Amino acid sequence: MSVPVVAHSSITGRAAVAREAVPVSARCYATGFKLLQLKHQKRDVRVEIHAEDLVWLKDDVFLVSAAEMAKYISDIFGDGVSLIAFLNQNYSFEFDRENFRTVPVKALISTSFKPQYMAAGPMHLSPDSVTVYGDESKLAAIDEVVTRSMSFSDLSKSKGGLARIVPIEGVRMSATDITWSLEVLRYVEVRSDVKISVRNVQAGAELAVYPSKAEAVFRCRFPAKGDPSERCVFFIDYADFASSLSGRCTARCDNLPPYVIDWRLEPEVFDCMLREEAR
């Protein structure tokens, strides 16, 4: 049996459809009715071939081995056909080059949470970027693609689903939708007075921080496993001060326990001053 196959694929930087149909011939088991049906078939058969099954040969030519082609036997000949052997070791398809650019996906989502619930972290997107194809002038103006707007309120448990990417006229995308998930959990707030230290100060210098103490506000996974301030250290890095024009810096945190989801200091900004070199 022989069927004209038009290959479709998602090879980066290439057209989505092969330039022309390629006859794929094989020895198969099938019913007499199926054989007659295939014999009189006039139309080309569209087969979606995974990009990893296509091996670049030269120029615009990509090969699919008979072993890989066997995965698509039902797509090529239809149901009720069993493969004995392909008549060729490889089949070649030509995919034209196209202008392309890879850009991030931005999820347009609005959320609110029940009291003492929050997102455990950023939303997870899959894929988090897409390849867009089109004229160079159009691609130059595209820095990201966005999903259709979503809104969820009073969340108290994790959420996820499928989101459609907003199409852009005159542009083809490697994906038209994405899956997303947002982990939501309950938290407890812990407040502690902490000392602000300094690190990486150059030899012979002394960096003063005002105020030298602050209140740390931790949001911890419920139930809380203790006071995080007993483990973590808050400090001003001298490199941040050196690159600051005003001497006002935000503190960093080291050795933060894994059960802490989020933290902040009150105040958030500290005045730093370099004292005279010690003699």
Coordinates of N, CA and C in Angstrom, one line a residue, residues 1-8 18 20-26 37-47 69 75-77 91 93:
M1 N 0.8 -1.2 0.0 CA 0.0 0.0 0.0 C 0.9 1.2 0.0
S2 N 0.4 2.3 -0.7 CA 1.1 3.5 -0.7 C 0.2 4.7 -0.5
V3 N 0.6 5.6 0.4 CA -0.3 6.8 0.7 C 0.6 8.0 0.7
P4 N 0.1 9.1 0.0 CA 0.8 10.4 0.0 C 0.7 11.1 1.4
V5 N 1.8 11.3 2.0 CA 1.8 11.9 3.4 C 2.3 13.3 3.4
V6 N 1.5 14.2 3.9 CA 2.0 15.6 4.2 C 2.3 15.7 5.7
A7 N 3.6 15.9 5.9 CA 4.1 15.9 7.3 C 3.9 17.3 7.9
H8 N 3.3 17.3 9.1 CA 3.2 18.5 10.0 C 4.1 18.3 11.2
A18 N 5.2 20.5 5.8 CA 6.3 20.2 4.8 C 5.9 20.7 3.4
E20 N 5.9 19.5 0.4 CA 5.0 18.7 -0.5 C 4.8 17.3 0.1
A21 N 3.8 16.6 -0.5 CA 3.5 15.3 0.0 C 4.6 14.3 -0.4
V22 N 4.8 13.3 0.4 CA 5.8 12.2 0.1 C 5.1 10.9 0.2
P23 N 5.2 10.1 -0.9 CA 4.6 8.7 -0.9 C 5.2 7.8 0.2
V24 N 4.4 7.2 1.0 CA 4.9 6.3 2.0 C 4.3 4.9 1.7
S25 N 5.2 4.0 1.4 CA 4.8 2.6 1.0 C 5.2 1.6 2.0
A26 N 4.3 0.6 2.2 CA 4.6 -0.4 3.2 C 3.8 -1.7 2.8
Q37 N -10.3 0.6 -0.2 CA -10.5 2.0 0.3 C -9.2 2.8 0.1
L38 N -8.1 2.2 0.5 CA -6.8 2.9 0.4 C -6.4 3.0 -1.1
K39 N -6.7 2.0 -1.9 CA -6.3 2.0 -3.3 C -7.0 3.2 -4.1
H40 N -8.2 3.5 -3.7 CA -8.9 4.6 -4.4 C -8.9 5.9 -3.7
Q41 N -8.1 6.0 -2.6 CA -7.9 7.2 -1.9 C -7.1 8.2 -2.7
K42 N -7.6 9.4 -2.9 CA -7.0 10.4 -3.7 C -6.3 11.5 -2.9
R43 N -6.9 11.8 -1.7 CA -6.4 12.9 -0.9 C -5.1 12.6 -0.2
D44 N -4.3 13.7 0.1 CA -3.1 13.5 0.9 C -3.5 13.3 2.3
V45 N -2.7 12.6 3.1 CA -2.9 12.3 4.5 C -2.0 13.2 5.4
R46 N -2.6 13.9 6.2 CA -1.9 14.8 7.2 C -1.4 13.9 8.3
V47 N -0.1 14.0 8.6 CA 0.5 13.2 9.8 C 1.3 14.2 10.6
M69 N 8.9 6.0 11.8 CA 7.6 6.1 11.0 C 6.6 5.1 11.5
D75 N -2.0 6.6 11.8 CA -2.2 7.9 11.2 C -2.1 7.9 9.7
I76 N -1.2 7.1 9.2 CA -0.9 7.0 7.8 C -2.0 6.2 7.0
F77 N -2.2 4.9 7.5 CA -3.1 4.0 6.8 C -4.5 3.9 7.4
Y91 N 12.4 8.2 5.1 CA 11.5 9.1 4.3 C 11.9 10.5 4.5
F93 N 11.4 14.7 4.2 CA 10.4 15.8 4.0 C 11.2 17.1 4.0

